[in-house]
């Protein structure tokens, strides 16, 4: 078995963070999970409470933190438009102050640190598919800017700490990810469509539904995280992690209806400001550097996600 490490996961009670905690615990590591429950949920980690290798700390990353760990995964930040636009100033603070605090901790401990960045750094891309060399097309003053620019600034900080202080960094740009433990009301397209279909509600499509997205199942993504963190020290990223399979929003809605056996009808509303028309990762770098690519097809991942939401909704009834 590999060396047992003590690992800090910020945002560890969130959708991705909780799956990462599961994976690290299963590998035999000791995990400190940090979350302030702004968007994270106790339910996501309750099965780990009581595990001797798991510790939970309620803390906001915008305030400094003093711990002894060997690795840091920085995932703390609301990641859905509903949540990050609810308190845009706090969203920017979480990305920027959070990065400064975690990088400061990594500098003090001389430990490796992972940043969960996002495909939103590409904005509404004029290059398709998006490669890591593309600098993006981002509105700096729009309603999504708190998240997009916050994450862009965090990447800047990571690379400056790397150059100035020789900190070992790993930066992943995450594309649309879905799976169990997504919040049912987080406004993300997979959870929206699945919950609406299960309830028999009309399925809301923004614009004509011709905009495209690529959907990566959470287990595939977490595998990419771990491979990147454990890659040689000269592999810093940024590196795209996502599923290059491209689907229109309308195709996803129709698939959700079919797989849930729902009688929901499609309903069309105006497209939100700065909503990207295309989003598809070029994952050549991840394949070459990490030997990573997703292997769970959309239907299989959706089936698991539907089962999760079906159980969640039946518990609420």
PDB file of C-alpha atoms in Angstrom:
ATOM      1  CA  UNK A   1       0.000   0.000   0.000  1.00  0.00           C
ATOM      2  CA  UNK A   2       1.132   3.574  -0.764  1.00  0.00           C
ATOM      3  CA  UNK A   3       2.376   5.899   1.971  1.00  0.00           C
ATOM      4  CA  UNK A   4      -0.482   6.983   4.240  1.00  0.00           C
ATOM      5  CA  UNK A   5      -0.772  10.775   4.116  1.00  0.00           C
ATOM      6  CA  UNK A   6      -2.673  13.384   6.076  1.00  0.00           C
ATOM      7  CA  UNK A   7      -4.683  15.328   3.492  1.00  0.00           C
ATOM      8  CA  UNK A   8      -6.788  18.489   3.791  1.00  0.00           C
ATOM      9  CA  UNK A   9      -9.848  18.808   1.536  1.00  0.00           C
ATOM     10  CA  UNK A  10     -11.444  22.275   1.584  1.00  0.00           C
ATOM     11  CA  UNK A  11     -15.079  22.252   0.492  1.00  0.00           C
ATOM     12  CA  UNK A  12     -15.028  18.618   1.565  1.00  0.00           C
ATOM     13  CA  UNK A  13     -18.762  18.408   2.339  1.00  0.00           C
ATOM     14  CA  UNK A  14     -19.688  19.546  -1.159  1.00  0.00           C
ATOM     15  CA  UNK A  15     -20.645  17.440  -4.161  1.00  0.00           C
ATOM     16  CA  UNK A  16     -17.105  16.863  -5.472  1.00  0.00           C
ATOM     17  CA  UNK A  17     -15.354  17.250  -2.114  1.00  0.00           C
ATOM     18  CA  UNK A  18     -17.320  14.476  -0.426  1.00  0.00           C
ATOM     19  CA  UNK A  19     -16.583  12.033  -3.267  1.00  0.00           C
ATOM     20  CA  UNK A  20     -12.899  12.972  -3.021  1.00  0.00           C
ATOM     21  CA  UNK A  21     -12.944  12.357   0.757  1.00  0.00           C
ATOM     22  CA  UNK A  22     -14.454   8.906   0.105  1.00  0.00           C
ATOM     23  CA  UNK A  23     -11.743   8.083  -2.409  1.00  0.00           C
ATOM     24  CA  UNK A  24      -8.860   9.241  -0.170  1.00  0.00           C
ATOM     25  CA  UNK A  25     -10.227   7.382   2.887  1.00  0.00           C
ATOM     26  CA  UNK A  26     -10.596   4.228   0.744  1.00  0.00           C
ATOM     27  CA  UNK A  27      -6.922   4.591  -0.219  1.00  0.00           C
ATOM     28  CA  UNK A  28      -5.956   4.548   3.466  1.00  0.00           C
ATOM     29  CA  UNK A  29      -5.190   8.242   3.953  1.00  0.00           C
ATOM     30  CA  UNK A  30      -6.178  10.440   6.887  1.00  0.00           C
ATOM     31  CA  UNK A  31      -8.534  13.177   5.729  1.00  0.00           C
ATOM     32  CA  UNK A  32      -9.348  16.525   7.305  1.00  0.00           C
ATOM     33  CA  UNK A  33     -12.533  17.787   5.679  1.00  0.00           C
ATOM     34  CA  UNK A  34     -13.087  21.549   5.886  1.00  0.00           C
ATOM     35  CA  UNK A  35     -16.412  23.203   5.030  1.00  0.00           C
ATOM     36  CA  UNK A  36     -18.551  26.131   6.199  1.00  0.00           C
ATOM     37  CA  UNK A  37     -21.783  24.625   4.759  1.00  0.00           C
ATOM     38  CA  UNK A  38     -22.484  27.640   2.527  1.00  0.00           C
ATOM     39  CA  UNK A  39     -23.294  25.093  -0.195  1.00  0.00           C
ATOM     40  CA  UNK A  40     -21.866  21.878   1.305  1.00  0.00           C
ATOM     41  CA  UNK A  41     -24.160  19.469   3.131  1.00  0.00           C
ATOM     42  CA  UNK A  42     -23.663  17.354   6.270  1.00  0.00           C
ATOM     43  CA  UNK A  43     -25.602  14.571   4.570  1.00  0.00           C
ATOM     44  CA  UNK A  44     -22.754  14.172   2.048  1.00  0.00           C
ATOM     45  CA  UNK A  45     -20.217  13.211   4.742  1.00  0.00           C
ATOM     46  CA  UNK A  46     -22.382  11.717   7.518  1.00  0.00           C
ATOM     47  CA  UNK A  47     -21.310   8.173   6.539  1.00  0.00           C
ATOM     48  CA  UNK A  48     -17.678   9.172   7.269  1.00  0.00           C
ATOM     49  CA  UNK A  49     -18.311  10.644  10.724  1.00  0.00           C
ATOM     50  CA  UNK A  50     -16.874   8.231  13.273  1.00  0.00           C
ATOM     51  CA  UNK A  51     -14.261   6.881  10.885  1.00  0.00           C
ATOM     52  CA  UNK A  52     -10.943   7.162  12.805  1.00  0.00           C
ATOM     53  CA  UNK A  53      -9.179   8.450   9.682  1.00  0.00           C
ATOM     54  CA  UNK A  54     -11.737  11.222   9.049  1.00  0.00           C
ATOM     55  CA  UNK A  55     -11.968  14.569  10.798  1.00  0.00           C
ATOM     56  CA  UNK A  56     -14.395  17.407  10.065  1.00  0.00           C
ATOM     57  CA  UNK A  57     -13.719  21.094  10.773  1.00  0.00           C
ATOM     58  CA  UNK A  58     -16.318  23.802  10.208  1.00  0.00           C
ATOM     59  CA  UNK A  59     -14.349  26.737   8.858  1.00  0.00           C
ATOM     60  CA  UNK A  60     -14.483  29.421   6.159  1.00  0.00           C
ATOM     61  CA  UNK A  61     -11.369  29.435   3.936  1.00  0.00           C
ATOM     62  CA  UNK A  62     -11.491  33.234   3.663  1.00  0.00           C
ATOM     63  CA  UNK A  63      -9.984  33.173   7.184  1.00  0.00           C
ATOM     64  CA  UNK A  64      -6.480  31.769   7.812  1.00  0.00           C
ATOM     65  CA  UNK A  65      -6.085  28.206   8.999  1.00  0.00           C
ATOM     66  CA  UNK A  66      -3.241  26.513  10.879  1.00  0.00           C
ATOM     67  CA  UNK A  67      -2.990  22.741  10.460  1.00  0.00           C
ATOM     68  CA  UNK A  68      -0.322  20.108   9.864  1.00  0.00           C
ATOM     69  CA  UNK A  69      -0.996  18.154   6.650  1.00  0.00           C
ATOM     70  CA  UNK A  70       1.002  16.668   3.787  1.00  0.00           C
ATOM     71  CA  UNK A  71      -1.300  17.585   0.882  1.00  0.00           C
ATOM     72  CA  UNK A  72      -4.063  20.119   0.249  1.00  0.00           C
ATOM     73  CA  UNK A  73      -6.969  19.863  -2.198  1.00  0.00           C
ATOM     74  CA  UNK A  74      -8.595  23.307  -2.473  1.00  0.00           C
ATOM     75  CA  UNK A  75     -12.191  22.757  -3.619  1.00  0.00           C
ATOM     76  CA  UNK A  76     -13.926  25.423  -1.501  1.00  0.00           C
ATOM     77  CA  UNK A  77     -16.196  27.624  -3.640  1.00  0.00           C
ATOM     78  CA  UNK A  78     -19.864  27.632  -4.641  1.00  0.00           C
ATOM     79  CA  UNK A  79     -19.883  26.244  -8.180  1.00  0.00           C
ATOM     80  CA  UNK A  80     -23.418  26.669  -9.522  1.00  0.00           C
ATOM     81  CA  UNK A  81     -24.822  29.966 -10.856  1.00  0.00           C
ATOM     82  CA  UNK A  82     -27.692  29.971  -8.317  1.00  0.00           C
ATOM     83  CA  UNK A  83     -25.247  29.731  -5.422  1.00  0.00           C
ATOM     84  CA  UNK A  84     -22.388  31.885  -6.625  1.00  0.00           C
ATOM     85  CA  UNK A  85     -24.698  34.715  -7.729  1.00  0.00           C
ATOM     86  CA  UNK A  86     -26.535  34.640  -4.385  1.00  0.00           C
ATOM     87  CA  UNK A  87     -23.580  36.366  -2.682  1.00  0.00           C
ATOM     88  CA  UNK A  88     -21.156  37.388  -5.453  1.00  0.00           C
ATOM     89  CA  UNK A  89     -18.773  39.274  -3.155  1.00  0.00           C
ATOM     90  CA  UNK A  90     -18.390  36.227  -0.906  1.00  0.00           C
ATOM     91  CA  UNK A  91     -17.864  34.056  -4.014  1.00  0.00           C
ATOM     92  CA  UNK A  92     -14.924  36.206  -5.145  1.00  0.00           C
ATOM     93  CA  UNK A  93     -13.539  36.276  -1.599  1.00  0.00           C
ATOM     94  CA  UNK A  94     -13.758  32.486  -1.369  1.00  0.00           C
ATOM     95  CA  UNK A  95     -11.827  32.066  -4.625  1.00  0.00           C
ATOM     96  CA  UNK A  96      -9.202  34.747  -3.991  1.00  0.00           C
ATOM     97  CA  UNK A  97      -8.764  34.957  -0.193  1.00  0.00           C
ATOM     98  CA  UNK A  98      -9.274  31.198   0.016  1.00  0.00           C
ATOM     99  CA  UNK A  99      -6.479  30.619  -2.500  1.00  0.00           C
ATOM    100  CA  UNK A 100      -4.160  33.037  -0.642  1.00  0.00           C
ATOM    101  CA  UNK A 101      -4.835  31.323   2.706  1.00  0.00           C
ATOM    102  CA  UNK A 102      -4.391  27.798   1.369  1.00  0.00           C
ATOM    103  CA  UNK A 103      -1.264  28.725  -0.598  1.00  0.00           C
ATOM    104  CA  UNK A 104       0.108  30.364   2.550  1.00  0.00           C
ATOM    105  CA  UNK A 105      -0.512  27.119   4.426  1.00  0.00           C
ATOM    106  CA  UNK A 106       1.166  25.103   1.643  1.00  0.00           C
ATOM    107  CA  UNK A 107       4.133  27.496   1.745  1.00  0.00           C
ATOM    108  CA  UNK A 108       4.527  27.085   5.512  1.00  0.00           C
ATOM    109  CA  UNK A 109       4.224  23.283   5.318  1.00  0.00           C
ATOM    110  CA  UNK A 110       6.189  22.957   2.033  1.00  0.00           C
ATOM    111  CA  UNK A 111       3.439  20.664   0.777  1.00  0.00           C
ATOM    112  CA  UNK A 112       1.794  20.001  -2.577  1.00  0.00           C
ATOM    113  CA  UNK A 113      -1.493  21.833  -3.260  1.00  0.00           C
ATOM    114  CA  UNK A 114      -4.282  21.147  -5.781  1.00  0.00           C
ATOM    115  CA  UNK A 115      -6.614  23.843  -7.110  1.00  0.00           C
ATOM    116  CA  UNK A 116     -10.072  22.980  -8.401  1.00  0.00           C
ATOM    117  CA  UNK A 117     -10.314  25.520 -11.202  1.00  0.00           C
ATOM    118  CA  UNK A 118     -13.044  25.528 -13.827  1.00  0.00           C
ATOM    119  CA  UNK A 119     -13.833  25.577 -17.525  1.00  0.00           C
ATOM    120  CA  UNK A 120     -15.516  28.921 -16.748  1.00  0.00           C
ATOM    121  CA  UNK A 121     -12.037  30.501 -17.047  1.00  0.00           C
ATOM    122  CA  UNK A 122     -12.639  30.133 -20.823  1.00  0.00           C
ATOM    123  CA  UNK A 123     -15.845  32.214 -20.597  1.00  0.00           C
ATOM    124  CA  UNK A 124     -18.006  32.038 -23.742  1.00  0.00           C
ATOM    125  CA  UNK A 125     -15.245  30.512 -25.867  1.00  0.00           C
ATOM    126  CA  UNK A 126     -14.416  31.612 -29.392  1.00  0.00           C
ATOM    127  CA  UNK A 127     -12.195  28.496 -29.729  1.00  0.00           C
ATOM    128  CA  UNK A 128     -13.751  25.032 -29.878  1.00  0.00           C
ATOM    129  CA  UNK A 129     -12.977  22.624 -28.272  1.00  0.00           C
ATOM    130  CA  UNK A 130     -11.074  24.435 -25.530  1.00  0.00           C
ATOM    131  CA  UNK A 131      -7.391  23.654 -25.001  1.00  0.00           C
ATOM    132  CA  UNK A 132      -5.384  24.747 -21.969  1.00  0.00           C
ATOM    133  CA  UNK A 133      -3.509  27.275 -24.120  1.00  0.00           C
ATOM    134  CA  UNK A 134      -6.691  29.268 -24.817  1.00  0.00           C
ATOM    135  CA  UNK A 135      -6.828  32.437 -22.681  1.00  0.00           C
ATOM    136  CA  UNK A 136     -10.603  32.725 -22.671  1.00  0.00           C
ATOM    137  CA  UNK A 137     -13.331  35.204 -23.538  1.00  0.00           C
ATOM    138  CA  UNK A 138     -14.642  36.412 -20.184  1.00  0.00           C
ATOM    139  CA  UNK A 139     -16.853  39.361 -19.268  1.00  0.00           C
ATOM    140  CA  UNK A 140     -15.126  40.909 -16.207  1.00  0.00           C
ATOM    141  CA  UNK A 141     -18.212  42.857 -15.030  1.00  0.00           C
ATOM    142  CA  UNK A 142     -21.166  40.515 -15.662  1.00  0.00           C
ATOM    143  CA  UNK A 143     -23.345  38.513 -13.233  1.00  0.00           C
ATOM    144  CA  UNK A 144     -21.124  35.418 -13.643  1.00  0.00           C
ATOM    145  CA  UNK A 145     -17.845  37.353 -13.230  1.00  0.00           C
ATOM    146  CA  UNK A 146     -17.570  36.761  -9.468  1.00  0.00           C
ATOM    147  CA  UNK A 147     -16.996  33.080 -10.216  1.00  0.00           C
ATOM    148  CA  UNK A 148     -15.185  33.281 -13.568  1.00  0.00           C
ATOM    149  CA  UNK A 149     -12.762  36.033 -12.571  1.00  0.00           C
ATOM    150  CA  UNK A 150     -12.377  34.705  -9.014  1.00  0.00           C
ATOM    151  CA  UNK A 151     -11.194  31.378 -10.407  1.00  0.00           C
ATOM    152  CA  UNK A 152      -8.946  33.083 -12.983  1.00  0.00           C
ATOM    153  CA  UNK A 153      -7.325  35.147 -10.210  1.00  0.00           C
ATOM    154  CA  UNK A 154      -6.869  31.994  -8.100  1.00  0.00           C
ATOM    155  CA  UNK A 155      -4.961  30.385 -10.999  1.00  0.00           C
ATOM    156  CA  UNK A 156      -2.758  33.506 -11.183  1.00  0.00           C
ATOM    157  CA  UNK A 157      -2.000  33.207  -7.464  1.00  0.00           C
ATOM    158  CA  UNK A 158      -1.160  29.511  -7.765  1.00  0.00           C
ATOM    159  CA  UNK A 159       1.334  30.112 -10.555  1.00  0.00           C
ATOM    160  CA  UNK A 160       2.870  33.128  -8.787  1.00  0.00           C
ATOM    161  CA  UNK A 161       3.346  31.119  -5.565  1.00  0.00           C
ATOM    162  CA  UNK A 162       4.875  28.367  -7.707  1.00  0.00           C
ATOM    163  CA  UNK A 163       7.326  30.731  -9.419  1.00  0.00           C
ATOM    164  CA  UNK A 164       8.067  32.956  -6.422  1.00  0.00           C
ATOM    165  CA  UNK A 165       8.070  30.427  -3.564  1.00  0.00           C
ATOM    166  CA  UNK A 166       8.662  27.136  -5.424  1.00  0.00           C
ATOM    167  CA  UNK A 167       5.376  25.652  -4.160  1.00  0.00           C
ATOM    168  CA  UNK A 168       4.333  22.378  -5.845  1.00  0.00           C
ATOM    169  CA  UNK A 169       0.981  23.161  -7.506  1.00  0.00           C
ATOM    170  CA  UNK A 170      -1.587  21.141  -9.432  1.00  0.00           C
ATOM    171  CA  UNK A 171      -4.315  23.085 -11.280  1.00  0.00           C
ATOM    172  CA  UNK A 172      -7.306  21.250 -12.784  1.00  0.00           C
ATOM    173  CA  UNK A 173      -9.878  22.963 -14.998  1.00  0.00           C
ATOM    174  CA  UNK A 174     -13.108  21.108 -14.337  1.00  0.00           C
ATOM    175  CA  UNK A 175     -15.834  20.832 -16.971  1.00  0.00           C
ATOM    176  CA  UNK A 176     -19.490  19.966 -16.244  1.00  0.00           C
ATOM    177  CA  UNK A 177     -19.631  17.108 -13.765  1.00  0.00           C
ATOM    178  CA  UNK A 178     -22.689  15.296 -12.439  1.00  0.00           C
ATOM    179  CA  UNK A 179     -23.644  12.423 -10.169  1.00  0.00           C
ATOM    180  CA  UNK A 180     -25.070  11.554  -6.743  1.00  0.00           C
ATOM    181  CA  UNK A 181     -24.864  14.274  -4.043  1.00  0.00           C
ATOM    182  CA  UNK A 182     -25.496  17.140  -6.438  1.00  0.00           C
ATOM    183  CA  UNK A 183     -27.846  19.578  -4.738  1.00  0.00           C
ATOM    184  CA  UNK A 184     -31.382  19.201  -6.153  1.00  0.00           C
ATOM    185  CA  UNK A 185     -31.882  22.995  -6.362  1.00  0.00           C
ATOM    186  CA  UNK A 186     -28.438  24.126  -7.430  1.00  0.00           C
ATOM    187  CA  UNK A 187     -29.549  25.250 -10.878  1.00  0.00           C
ATOM    188  CA  UNK A 188     -27.165  22.925 -12.737  1.00  0.00           C
ATOM    189  CA  UNK A 189     -28.590  21.390 -15.845  1.00  0.00           C
ATOM    190  CA  UNK A 190     -28.357  17.662 -14.945  1.00  0.00           C
ATOM    191  CA  UNK A 191     -29.899  18.042 -11.477  1.00  0.00           C
ATOM    192  CA  UNK A 192     -32.531  20.454 -12.847  1.00  0.00           C
ATOM    193  CA  UNK A 193     -33.658  18.090 -15.597  1.00  0.00           C
ATOM    194  CA  UNK A 194     -33.589  14.913 -13.489  1.00  0.00           C
ATOM    195  CA  UNK A 195     -35.532  16.476 -10.582  1.00  0.00           C
ATOM    196  CA  UNK A 196     -38.085  18.095 -12.919  1.00  0.00           C
ATOM    197  CA  UNK A 197     -38.550  14.808 -14.812  1.00  0.00           C
ATOM    198  CA  UNK A 198     -38.976  12.768 -11.605  1.00  0.00           C
ATOM    199  CA  UNK A 199     -41.568  15.242 -10.330  1.00  0.00           C
ATOM    200  CA  UNK A 200     -43.346  15.352 -13.687  1.00  0.00           C
ATOM    201  CA  UNK A 201     -42.800  19.115 -13.841  1.00  0.00           C
ATOM    202  CA  UNK A 202     -42.170  20.951 -17.117  1.00  0.00           C
ATOM    203  CA  UNK A 203     -38.480  20.797 -18.054  1.00  0.00           C
ATOM    204  CA  UNK A 204     -37.016  24.285 -18.360  1.00  0.00           C
ATOM    205  CA  UNK A 205     -34.720  24.871 -21.330  1.00  0.00           C
ATOM    206  CA  UNK A 206     -32.913  28.183 -21.707  1.00  0.00           C
ATOM    207  CA  UNK A 207     -32.906  29.559 -25.254  1.00  0.00           C
ATOM    208  CA  UNK A 208     -33.592  26.932 -27.931  1.00  0.00           C
ATOM    209  CA  UNK A 209     -31.604  24.201 -26.178  1.00  0.00           C
ATOM    210  CA  UNK A 210     -29.036  24.132 -28.987  1.00  0.00           C
ATOM    211  CA  UNK A 211     -26.158  25.165 -26.698  1.00  0.00           C
ATOM    212  CA  UNK A 212     -23.846  22.247 -25.958  1.00  0.00           C
ATOM    213  CA  UNK A 213     -22.301  20.848 -22.799  1.00  0.00           C
ATOM    214  CA  UNK A 214     -20.042  17.910 -21.994  1.00  0.00           C
ATOM    215  CA  UNK A 215     -20.973  15.818 -18.971  1.00  0.00           C
ATOM    216  CA  UNK A 216     -18.406  13.934 -16.882  1.00  0.00           C
ATOM    217  CA  UNK A 217     -19.514  11.451 -14.217  1.00  0.00           C
ATOM    218  CA  UNK A 218     -18.120  12.278 -10.774  1.00  0.00           C
ATOM    219  CA  UNK A 219     -16.139   9.025 -10.293  1.00  0.00           C
ATOM    220  CA  UNK A 220     -14.229   9.657 -13.529  1.00  0.00           C
ATOM    221  CA  UNK A 221     -13.417  13.213 -12.430  1.00  0.00           C
ATOM    222  CA  UNK A 222     -12.152  12.176  -8.974  1.00  0.00           C
ATOM    223  CA  UNK A 223      -9.852   9.647 -10.657  1.00  0.00           C
ATOM    224  CA  UNK A 224      -8.425  12.572 -12.646  1.00  0.00           C
ATOM    225  CA  UNK A 225      -7.922  14.611  -9.442  1.00  0.00           C
ATOM    226  CA  UNK A 226      -5.950  11.844  -7.747  1.00  0.00           C
ATOM    227  CA  UNK A 227      -3.831  11.138 -10.832  1.00  0.00           C
ATOM    228  CA  UNK A 228      -2.983  14.830 -11.200  1.00  0.00           C
ATOM    229  CA  UNK A 229      -2.098  15.205  -7.512  1.00  0.00           C
ATOM    230  CA  UNK A 230       0.192  12.159  -7.708  1.00  0.00           C
ATOM    231  CA  UNK A 231       1.830  13.155 -11.010  1.00  0.00           C
ATOM    232  CA  UNK A 232       5.513  14.252 -11.192  1.00  0.00           C
ATOM    233  CA  UNK A 233       6.265  17.652  -9.644  1.00  0.00           C
ATOM    234  CA  UNK A 234       6.931  19.294 -13.022  1.00  0.00           C
ATOM    235  CA  UNK A 235       3.292  18.632 -14.036  1.00  0.00           C
ATOM    236  CA  UNK A 236       1.587  21.791 -12.743  1.00  0.00           C
ATOM    237  CA  UNK A 237      -1.356  22.086 -15.100  1.00  0.00           C
ATOM    238  CA  UNK A 238      -3.593  23.794 -15.846  1.00  0.00           C
ATOM    239  CA  UNK A 239      -5.070  20.610 -17.203  1.00  0.00           C
ATOM    240  CA  UNK A 240      -8.604  20.074 -18.535  1.00  0.00           C
ATOM    241  CA  UNK A 241     -10.625  17.353 -16.794  1.00  0.00           C
ATOM    242  CA  UNK A 242     -13.986  16.583 -18.341  1.00  0.00           C
ATOM    243  CA  UNK A 243     -15.795  14.366 -20.796  1.00  0.00           C
ATOM    244  CA  UNK A 244     -15.297  15.388 -24.429  1.00  0.00           C
ATOM    245  CA  UNK A 245     -18.634  13.802 -25.439  1.00  0.00           C
ATOM    246  CA  UNK A 246     -20.749  16.795 -26.524  1.00  0.00           C
ATOM    247  CA  UNK A 247     -24.548  16.934 -26.195  1.00  0.00           C
ATOM    248  CA  UNK A 248     -27.084  19.694 -26.776  1.00  0.00           C
ATOM    249  CA  UNK A 249     -29.135  20.766 -23.767  1.00  0.00           C
ATOM    250  CA  UNK A 250     -32.285  19.612 -25.577  1.00  0.00           C
ATOM    251  CA  UNK A 251     -30.795  16.117 -26.085  1.00  0.00           C
ATOM    252  CA  UNK A 252     -30.056  15.899 -22.358  1.00  0.00           C
ATOM    253  CA  UNK A 253     -33.628  16.939 -21.481  1.00  0.00           C
ATOM    254  CA  UNK A 254     -35.091  14.294 -23.796  1.00  0.00           C
ATOM    255  CA  UNK A 255     -32.787  11.639 -22.318  1.00  0.00           C
ATOM    256  CA  UNK A 256     -33.860  12.568 -18.757  1.00  0.00           C
ATOM    257  CA  UNK A 257     -37.531  12.194 -19.762  1.00  0.00           C
ATOM    258  CA  UNK A 258     -36.889   8.844 -21.455  1.00  0.00           C
ATOM    259  CA  UNK A 259     -34.818   7.361 -18.607  1.00  0.00           C
ATOM    260  CA  UNK A 260     -37.196   8.431 -15.830  1.00  0.00           C
ATOM    261  CA  UNK A 261     -40.307   7.420 -17.792  1.00  0.00           C
ATOM    262  CA  UNK A 262     -41.606  10.927 -17.118  1.00  0.00           C
ATOM    263  CA  UNK A 263     -44.568  12.677 -18.730  1.00  0.00           C
ATOM    264  CA  UNK A 264     -42.794  16.045 -18.417  1.00  0.00           C
ATOM    265  CA  UNK A 265     -42.978  18.439 -21.360  1.00  0.00           C
ATOM    266  CA  UNK A 266     -40.235  20.805 -22.523  1.00  0.00           C
ATOM    267  CA  UNK A 267     -40.689  24.508 -21.854  1.00  0.00           C
ATOM    268  CA  UNK A 268     -38.488  27.258 -23.273  1.00  0.00           C
ATOM    269  CA  UNK A 269     -37.374  30.463 -21.512  1.00  0.00           C
ATOM    270  CA  UNK A 270     -34.924  33.277 -22.335  1.00  0.00           C
ATOM    271  CA  UNK A 271     -31.192  32.551 -22.252  1.00  0.00           C
ATOM    272  CA  UNK A 272     -29.354  34.086 -19.234  1.00  0.00           C
ATOM    273  CA  UNK A 273     -26.676  36.738 -19.821  1.00  0.00           C
ATOM    274  CA  UNK A 274     -23.196  35.423 -20.729  1.00  0.00           C
ATOM    275  CA  UNK A 275     -24.406  31.808 -20.902  1.00  0.00           C
ATOM    276  CA  UNK A 276     -21.751  29.945 -22.958  1.00  0.00           C
ATOM    277  CA  UNK A 277     -22.980  28.524 -26.273  1.00  0.00           C
ATOM    278  CA  UNK A 278     -20.430  25.719 -26.436  1.00  0.00           C
ATOM    279  CA  UNK A 279     -18.428  23.915 -23.823  1.00  0.00           C
ATOM    280  CA  UNK A 280     -16.266  20.936 -24.711  1.00  0.00           C
ATOM    281  CA  UNK A 281     -12.864  20.036 -23.271  1.00  0.00           C
ATOM    282  CA  UNK A 282      -9.860  19.057 -25.284  1.00  0.00           C
ATOM    283  CA  UNK A 283      -8.388  16.416 -22.954  1.00  0.00           C
ATOM    284  CA  UNK A 284      -5.316  15.515 -25.044  1.00  0.00           C
ATOM    285  CA  UNK A 285      -3.023  16.806 -22.278  1.00  0.00           C
ATOM    286  CA  UNK A 286      -4.750  14.715 -19.562  1.00  0.00           C
ATOM    287  CA  UNK A 287      -4.537  11.606 -21.757  1.00  0.00           C
ATOM    288  CA  UNK A 288      -0.868  12.173 -22.519  1.00  0.00           C
ATOM    289  CA  UNK A 289       0.304  13.343 -19.078  1.00  0.00           C
ATOM    290  CA  UNK A 290      -1.950  11.395 -16.698  1.00  0.00           C
ATOM    291  CA  UNK A 291      -3.118   8.495 -18.857  1.00  0.00           C
ATOM    292  CA  UNK A 292      -6.609   9.664 -17.936  1.00  0.00           C
ATOM    293  CA  UNK A 293      -9.889   9.759 -19.806  1.00  0.00           C
ATOM    294  CA  UNK A 294     -13.471   9.268 -18.655  1.00  0.00           C
ATOM    295  CA  UNK A 295     -14.999   5.824 -19.156  1.00  0.00           C
ATOM    296  CA  UNK A 296     -18.519   6.039 -17.712  1.00  0.00           C
ATOM    297  CA  UNK A 297     -21.040   6.724 -20.514  1.00  0.00           C
ATOM    298  CA  UNK A 298     -23.774   9.347 -20.042  1.00  0.00           C
ATOM    299  CA  UNK A 299     -26.601   6.787 -19.843  1.00  0.00           C
ATOM    300  CA  UNK A 300     -24.875   4.779 -17.108  1.00  0.00           C
ATOM    301  CA  UNK A 301     -23.969   7.862 -15.084  1.00  0.00           C
ATOM    302  CA  UNK A 302     -27.466   9.302 -15.501  1.00  0.00           C
ATOM    303  CA  UNK A 303     -29.033   6.039 -14.303  1.00  0.00           C
ATOM    304  CA  UNK A 304     -26.996   6.251 -11.045  1.00  0.00           C
ATOM    305  CA  UNK A 305     -27.865   9.942 -10.656  1.00  0.00           C
ATOM    306  CA  UNK A 306     -31.569   9.312 -11.236  1.00  0.00           C
ATOM    307  CA  UNK A 307     -31.562   6.573  -8.557  1.00  0.00           C
ATOM    308  CA  UNK A 308     -29.970   9.019  -6.093  1.00  0.00           C
ATOM    309  CA  UNK A 309     -32.504  11.792  -6.731  1.00  0.00           C
ATOM    310  CA  UNK A 310     -35.419   9.357  -6.762  1.00  0.00           C
ATOM    311  CA  UNK A 311     -34.426   8.183  -3.258  1.00  0.00           C
ATOM    312  CA  UNK A 312     -33.838  11.772  -2.082  1.00  0.00           C
ATOM    313  CA  UNK A 313     -37.246  12.948  -3.298  1.00  0.00           C
ATOM    314  CA  UNK A 314     -39.067   9.930  -1.847  1.00  0.00           C
ATOM    315  CA  UNK A 315     -37.494  10.645   1.583  1.00  0.00           C
ATOM    316  CA  UNK A 316     -38.871  14.189   1.429  1.00  0.00           C
ATOM    317  CA  UNK A 317     -42.428  13.063   0.635  1.00  0.00           C
TER     318      UNK A 317
END
